[in-house]
PDB file of C-alpha atoms in Angstrom:
ATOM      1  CA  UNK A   1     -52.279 127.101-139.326  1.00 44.00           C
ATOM      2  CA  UNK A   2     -51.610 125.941-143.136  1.00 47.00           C
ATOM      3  CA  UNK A   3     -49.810 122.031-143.182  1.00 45.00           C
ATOM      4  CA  UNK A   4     -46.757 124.163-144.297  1.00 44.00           C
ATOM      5  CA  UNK A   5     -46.026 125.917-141.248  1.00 38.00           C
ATOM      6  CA  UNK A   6     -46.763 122.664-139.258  1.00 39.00           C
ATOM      7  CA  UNK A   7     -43.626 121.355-140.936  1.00 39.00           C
ATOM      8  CA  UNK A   8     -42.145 124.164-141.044  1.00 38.00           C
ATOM      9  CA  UNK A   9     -42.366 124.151-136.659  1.00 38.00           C
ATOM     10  CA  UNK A  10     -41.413 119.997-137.396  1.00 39.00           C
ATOM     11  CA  UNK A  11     -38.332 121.544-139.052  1.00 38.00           C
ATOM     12  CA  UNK A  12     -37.567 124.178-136.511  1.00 37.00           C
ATOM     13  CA  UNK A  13     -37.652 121.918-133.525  1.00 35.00           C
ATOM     14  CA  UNK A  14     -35.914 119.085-134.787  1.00 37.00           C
ATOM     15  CA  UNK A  15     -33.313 121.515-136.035  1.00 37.00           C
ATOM     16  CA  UNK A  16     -32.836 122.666-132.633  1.00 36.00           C
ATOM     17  CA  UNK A  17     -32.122 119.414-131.144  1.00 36.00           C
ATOM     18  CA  UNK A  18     -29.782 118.427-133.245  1.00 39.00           C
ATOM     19  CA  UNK A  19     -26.044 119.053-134.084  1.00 41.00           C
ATOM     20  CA  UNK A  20     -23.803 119.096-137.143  1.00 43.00           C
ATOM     21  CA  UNK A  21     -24.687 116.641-139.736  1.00 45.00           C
ATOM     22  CA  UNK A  22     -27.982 115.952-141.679  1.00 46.00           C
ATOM     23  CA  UNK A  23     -30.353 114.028-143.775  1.00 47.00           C
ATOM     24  CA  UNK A  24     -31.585 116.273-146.714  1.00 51.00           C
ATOM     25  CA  UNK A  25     -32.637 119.819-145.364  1.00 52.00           C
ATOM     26  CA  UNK A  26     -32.979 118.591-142.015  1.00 53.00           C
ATOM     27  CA  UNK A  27     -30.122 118.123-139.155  1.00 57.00           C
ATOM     28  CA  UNK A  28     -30.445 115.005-137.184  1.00 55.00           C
ATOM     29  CA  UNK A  29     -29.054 114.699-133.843  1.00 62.00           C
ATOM     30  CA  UNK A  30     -25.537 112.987-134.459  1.00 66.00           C
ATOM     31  CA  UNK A  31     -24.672 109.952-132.072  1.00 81.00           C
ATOM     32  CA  UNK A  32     -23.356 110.736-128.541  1.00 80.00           C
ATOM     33  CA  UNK A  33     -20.895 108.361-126.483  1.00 83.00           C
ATOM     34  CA  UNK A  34     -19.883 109.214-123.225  1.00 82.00           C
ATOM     35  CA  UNK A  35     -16.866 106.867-121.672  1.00 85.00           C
ATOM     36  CA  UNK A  36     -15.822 107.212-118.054  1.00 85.00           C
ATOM     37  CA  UNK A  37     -12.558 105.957-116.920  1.00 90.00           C
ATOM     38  CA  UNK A  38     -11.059 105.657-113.311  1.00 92.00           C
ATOM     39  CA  UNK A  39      -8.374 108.654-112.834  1.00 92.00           C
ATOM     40  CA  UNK A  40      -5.848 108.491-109.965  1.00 93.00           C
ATOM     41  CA  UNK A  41      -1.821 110.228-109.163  1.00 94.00           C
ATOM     42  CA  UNK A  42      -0.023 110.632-106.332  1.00 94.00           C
ATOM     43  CA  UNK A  43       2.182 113.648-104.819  1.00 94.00           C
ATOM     44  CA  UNK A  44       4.762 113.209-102.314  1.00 92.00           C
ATOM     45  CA  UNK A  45       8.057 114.719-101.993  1.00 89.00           C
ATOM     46  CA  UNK A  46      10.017 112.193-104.993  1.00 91.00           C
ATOM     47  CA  UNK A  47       6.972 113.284-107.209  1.00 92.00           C
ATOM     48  CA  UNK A  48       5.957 116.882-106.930  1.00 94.00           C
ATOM     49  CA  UNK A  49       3.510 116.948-109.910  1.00 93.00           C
ATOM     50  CA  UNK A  50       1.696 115.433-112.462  1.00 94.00           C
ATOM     51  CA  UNK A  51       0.710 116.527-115.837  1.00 93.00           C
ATOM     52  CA  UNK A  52      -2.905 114.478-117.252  1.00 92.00           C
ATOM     53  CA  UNK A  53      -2.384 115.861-120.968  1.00 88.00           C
ATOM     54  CA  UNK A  54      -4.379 114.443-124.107  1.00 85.00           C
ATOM     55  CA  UNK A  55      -2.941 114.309-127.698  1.00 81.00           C
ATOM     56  CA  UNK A  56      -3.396 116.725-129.433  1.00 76.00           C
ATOM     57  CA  UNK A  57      -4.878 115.365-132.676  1.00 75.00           C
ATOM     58  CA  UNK A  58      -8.097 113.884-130.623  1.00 75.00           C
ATOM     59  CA  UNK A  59     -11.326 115.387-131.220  1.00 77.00           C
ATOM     60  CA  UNK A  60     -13.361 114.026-128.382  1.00 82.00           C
ATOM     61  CA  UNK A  61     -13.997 116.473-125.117  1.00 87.00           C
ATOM     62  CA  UNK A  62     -11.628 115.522-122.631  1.00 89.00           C
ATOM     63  CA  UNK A  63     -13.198 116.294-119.259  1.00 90.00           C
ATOM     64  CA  UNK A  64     -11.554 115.137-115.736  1.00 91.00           C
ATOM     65  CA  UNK A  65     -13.475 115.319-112.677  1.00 92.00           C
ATOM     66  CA  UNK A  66     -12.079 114.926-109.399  1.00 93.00           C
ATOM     67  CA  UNK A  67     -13.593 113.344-106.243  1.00 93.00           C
ATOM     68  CA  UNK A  68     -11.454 113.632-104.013  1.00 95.00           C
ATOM     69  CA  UNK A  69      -7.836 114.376-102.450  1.00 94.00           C
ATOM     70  CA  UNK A  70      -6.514 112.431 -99.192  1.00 94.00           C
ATOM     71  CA  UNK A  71      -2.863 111.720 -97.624  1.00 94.00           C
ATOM     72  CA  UNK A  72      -1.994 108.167 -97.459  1.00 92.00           C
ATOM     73  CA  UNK A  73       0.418 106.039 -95.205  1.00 91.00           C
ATOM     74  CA  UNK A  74       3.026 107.656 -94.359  1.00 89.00           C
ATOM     75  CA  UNK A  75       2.439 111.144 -94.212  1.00 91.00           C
ATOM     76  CA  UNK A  76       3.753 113.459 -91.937  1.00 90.00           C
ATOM     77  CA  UNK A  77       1.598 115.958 -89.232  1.00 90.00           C
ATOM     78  CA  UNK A  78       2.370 119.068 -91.922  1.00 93.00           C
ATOM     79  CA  UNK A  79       0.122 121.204 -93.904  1.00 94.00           C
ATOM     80  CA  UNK A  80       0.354 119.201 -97.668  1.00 94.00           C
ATOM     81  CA  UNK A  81      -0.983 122.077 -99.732  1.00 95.00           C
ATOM     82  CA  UNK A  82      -1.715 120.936-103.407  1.00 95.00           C
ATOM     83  CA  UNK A  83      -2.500 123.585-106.213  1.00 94.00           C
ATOM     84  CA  UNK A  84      -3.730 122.820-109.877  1.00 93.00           C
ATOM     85  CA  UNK A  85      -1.973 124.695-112.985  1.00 93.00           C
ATOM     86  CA  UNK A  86      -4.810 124.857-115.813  1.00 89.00           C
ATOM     87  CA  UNK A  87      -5.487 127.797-118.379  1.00 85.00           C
ATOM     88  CA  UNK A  88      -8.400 130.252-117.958  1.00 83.00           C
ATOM     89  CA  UNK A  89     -10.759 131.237-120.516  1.00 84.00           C
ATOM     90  CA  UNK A  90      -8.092 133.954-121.985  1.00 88.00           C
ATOM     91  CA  UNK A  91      -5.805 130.772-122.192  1.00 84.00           C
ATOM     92  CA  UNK A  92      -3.545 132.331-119.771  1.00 88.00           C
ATOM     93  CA  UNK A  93      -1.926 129.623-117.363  1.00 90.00           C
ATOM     94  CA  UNK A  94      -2.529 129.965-113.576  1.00 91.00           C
ATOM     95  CA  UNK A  95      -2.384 128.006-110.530  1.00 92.00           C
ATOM     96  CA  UNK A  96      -4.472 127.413-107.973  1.00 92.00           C
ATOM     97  CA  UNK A  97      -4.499 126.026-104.725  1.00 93.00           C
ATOM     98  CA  UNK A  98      -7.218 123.408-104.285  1.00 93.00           C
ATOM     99  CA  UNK A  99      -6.630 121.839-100.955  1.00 93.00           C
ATOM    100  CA  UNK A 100      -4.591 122.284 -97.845  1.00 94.00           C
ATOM    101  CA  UNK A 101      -4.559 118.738 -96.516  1.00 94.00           C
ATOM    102  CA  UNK A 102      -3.262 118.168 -92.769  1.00 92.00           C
ATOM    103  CA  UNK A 103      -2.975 114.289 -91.169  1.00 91.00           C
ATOM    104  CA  UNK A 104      -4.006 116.174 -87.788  1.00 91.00           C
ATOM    105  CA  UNK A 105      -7.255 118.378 -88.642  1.00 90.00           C
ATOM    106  CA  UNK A 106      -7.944 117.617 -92.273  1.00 90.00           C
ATOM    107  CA  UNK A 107      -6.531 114.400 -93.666  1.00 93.00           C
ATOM    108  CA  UNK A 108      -8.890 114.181 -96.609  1.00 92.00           C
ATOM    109  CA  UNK A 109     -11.056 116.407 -99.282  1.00 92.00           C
ATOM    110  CA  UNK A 110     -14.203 115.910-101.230  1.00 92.00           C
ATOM    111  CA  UNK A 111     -14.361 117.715-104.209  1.00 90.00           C
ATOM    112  CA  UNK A 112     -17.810 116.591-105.631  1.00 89.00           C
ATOM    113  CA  UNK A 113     -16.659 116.192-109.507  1.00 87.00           C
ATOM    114  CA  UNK A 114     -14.428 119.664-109.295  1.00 89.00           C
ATOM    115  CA  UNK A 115     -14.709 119.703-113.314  1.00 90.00           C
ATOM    116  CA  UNK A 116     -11.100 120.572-115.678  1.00 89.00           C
ATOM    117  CA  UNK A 117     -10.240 120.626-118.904  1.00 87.00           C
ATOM    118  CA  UNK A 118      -7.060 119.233-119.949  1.00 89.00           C
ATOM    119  CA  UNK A 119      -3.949 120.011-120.040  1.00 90.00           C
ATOM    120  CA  UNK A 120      -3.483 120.311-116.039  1.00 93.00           C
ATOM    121  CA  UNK A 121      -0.996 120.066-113.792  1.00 94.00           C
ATOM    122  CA  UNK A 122      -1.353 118.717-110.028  1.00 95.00           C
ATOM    123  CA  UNK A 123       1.643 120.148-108.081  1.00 95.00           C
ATOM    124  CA  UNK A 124       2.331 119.507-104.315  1.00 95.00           C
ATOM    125  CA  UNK A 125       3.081 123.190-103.317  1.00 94.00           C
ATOM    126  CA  UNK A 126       4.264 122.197 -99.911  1.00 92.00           C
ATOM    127  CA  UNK A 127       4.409 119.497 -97.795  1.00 91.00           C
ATOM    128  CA  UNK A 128       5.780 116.425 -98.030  1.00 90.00           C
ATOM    129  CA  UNK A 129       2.587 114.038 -99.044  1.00 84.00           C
ATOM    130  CA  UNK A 130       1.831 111.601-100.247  1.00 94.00           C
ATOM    131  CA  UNK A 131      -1.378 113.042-101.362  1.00 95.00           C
ATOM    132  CA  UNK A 132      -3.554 110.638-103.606  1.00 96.00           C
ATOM    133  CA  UNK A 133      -5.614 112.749-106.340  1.00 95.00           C
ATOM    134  CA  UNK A 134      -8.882 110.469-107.715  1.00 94.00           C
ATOM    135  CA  UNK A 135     -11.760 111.456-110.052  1.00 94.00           C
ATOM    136  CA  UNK A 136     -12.651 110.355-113.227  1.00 93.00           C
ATOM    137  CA  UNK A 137     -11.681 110.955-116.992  1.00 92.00           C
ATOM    138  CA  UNK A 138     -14.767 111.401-118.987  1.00 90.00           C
ATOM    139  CA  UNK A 139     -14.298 111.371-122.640  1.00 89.00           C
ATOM    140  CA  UNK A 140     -17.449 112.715-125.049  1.00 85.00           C
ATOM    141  CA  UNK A 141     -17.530 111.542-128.112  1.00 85.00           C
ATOM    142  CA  UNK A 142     -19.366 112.545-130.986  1.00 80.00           C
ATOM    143  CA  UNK A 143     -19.919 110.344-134.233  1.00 74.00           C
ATOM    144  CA  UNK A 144     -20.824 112.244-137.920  1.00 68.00           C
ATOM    145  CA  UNK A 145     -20.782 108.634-139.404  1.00 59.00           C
ATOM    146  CA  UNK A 146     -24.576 107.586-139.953  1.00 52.00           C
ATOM    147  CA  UNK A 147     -25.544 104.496-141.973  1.00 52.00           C
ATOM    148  CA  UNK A 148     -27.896 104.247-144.198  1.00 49.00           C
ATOM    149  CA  UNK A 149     -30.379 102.179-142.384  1.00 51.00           C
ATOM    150  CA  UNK A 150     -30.538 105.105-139.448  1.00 56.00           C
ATOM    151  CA  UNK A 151     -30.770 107.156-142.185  1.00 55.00           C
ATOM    152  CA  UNK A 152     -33.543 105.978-143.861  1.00 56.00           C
ATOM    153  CA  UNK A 153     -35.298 105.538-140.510  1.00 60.00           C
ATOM    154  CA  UNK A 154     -34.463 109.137-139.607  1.00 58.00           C
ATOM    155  CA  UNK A 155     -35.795 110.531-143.025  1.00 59.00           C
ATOM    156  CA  UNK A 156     -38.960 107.828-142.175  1.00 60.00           C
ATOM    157  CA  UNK A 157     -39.561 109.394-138.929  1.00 59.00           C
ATOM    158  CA  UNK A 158     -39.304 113.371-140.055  1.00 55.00           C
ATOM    159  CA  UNK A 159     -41.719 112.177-143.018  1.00 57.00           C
ATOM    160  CA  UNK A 160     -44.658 110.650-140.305  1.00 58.00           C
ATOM    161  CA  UNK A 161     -43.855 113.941-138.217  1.00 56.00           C
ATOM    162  CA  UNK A 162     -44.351 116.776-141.293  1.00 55.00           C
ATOM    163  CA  UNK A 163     -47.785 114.747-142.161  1.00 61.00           C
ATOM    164  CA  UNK A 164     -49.230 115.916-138.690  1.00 60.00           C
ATOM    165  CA  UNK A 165     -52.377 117.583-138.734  1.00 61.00           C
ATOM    166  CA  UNK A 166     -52.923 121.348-138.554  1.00 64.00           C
ATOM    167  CA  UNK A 167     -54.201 123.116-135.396  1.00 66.00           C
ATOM    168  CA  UNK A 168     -57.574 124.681-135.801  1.00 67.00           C
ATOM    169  CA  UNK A 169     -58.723 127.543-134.168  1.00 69.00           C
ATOM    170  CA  UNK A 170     -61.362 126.310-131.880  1.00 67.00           C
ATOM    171  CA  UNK A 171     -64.996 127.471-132.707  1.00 69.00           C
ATOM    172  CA  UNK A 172     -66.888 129.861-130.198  1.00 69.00           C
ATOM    173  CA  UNK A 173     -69.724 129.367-128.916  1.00 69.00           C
ATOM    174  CA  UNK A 174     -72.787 131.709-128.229  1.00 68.00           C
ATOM    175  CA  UNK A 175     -73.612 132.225-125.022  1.00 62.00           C
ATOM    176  CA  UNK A 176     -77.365 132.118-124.025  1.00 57.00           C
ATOM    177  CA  UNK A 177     -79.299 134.682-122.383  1.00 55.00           C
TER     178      UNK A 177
END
């Protein structure tokens, strides 16, 4: 293998690691933040839903992952049936029943990071609650601005990994007889 298709590979697997933005011919992998924030509402019969909604103008990837759905104090012995309203991948809005939550049998419900995409809607279908939603809001973030110094390091770092050496073909040996 000829030192050009070793950086040509160099080139191919960076290039597939990395996302929009670049240093010369080469894409470099663009800087990822992840925040998590504490997400909680509550249904009862004075507050039958709850919208979570993001603005529209903001880039990041809103995700919201909910943990778990449980009746507080005061609810009655009834079946508290919640349902969320999201859109499907057509964009078409439907509802859904997630949990039918009774003080008597079921009082509470795990949902193991039950993963949305905002807008949604948390409605209390029946029942009069109060049902306490939690999860979290996880916003991904990801930054095109790269300074010069990571720049130059980036650029320093695809230079030291082109100059590898080529593979040889390993030699064969003759058997004796």
């Amino acid at each position: 293998m000829a030192a050009g298709t070793a950086a040509a590979l160099v080139y191919l697997s960076q290039e597939s690691r990395s996302r929009a933005g670049g240093v010369g011919d080469l894409r470099v992998p663009a800087p990822v933040t992840v925040d998590s924030f504490f997400f909680g509402c509550e249904l009862s019969g004075h507050t039958r839903s709850f919208t979570f909604k993001i603005e529209e103008e903001d880039d990041a990837e809103h995700v919201l992952a909910l943990t778990m759905l449980c009746l507080t104090e005061g609810a009655k012995d009834e079946c508290n049936v919640v349902e969320v309203v999201a859109r499907n991948h057509d964009h078409q809005e439907i509802a859904v029943p997630v949990a039918n939550l009774r003080l008597s049998c079921q009082p509470m419900l795990s949902l193991d990071d039950f993963q949305l995409q905002p807008p949604v809607t948390f409605r209390l279908k029946s029942g009069s609650g109060p049902v306490r939603i939690t999860g979290r809001h996880q916003i991904v973030t990801i930054s095109n601005d790269v300074s010069e110094e990571e720049e130059s390091e980036e650029e320093d770092n695809v230079e030291e990994e082109a100059e590898l050496c080529p593979i040889l073909p390993a030699k064969k040996q003759r058997g004796r007889r």
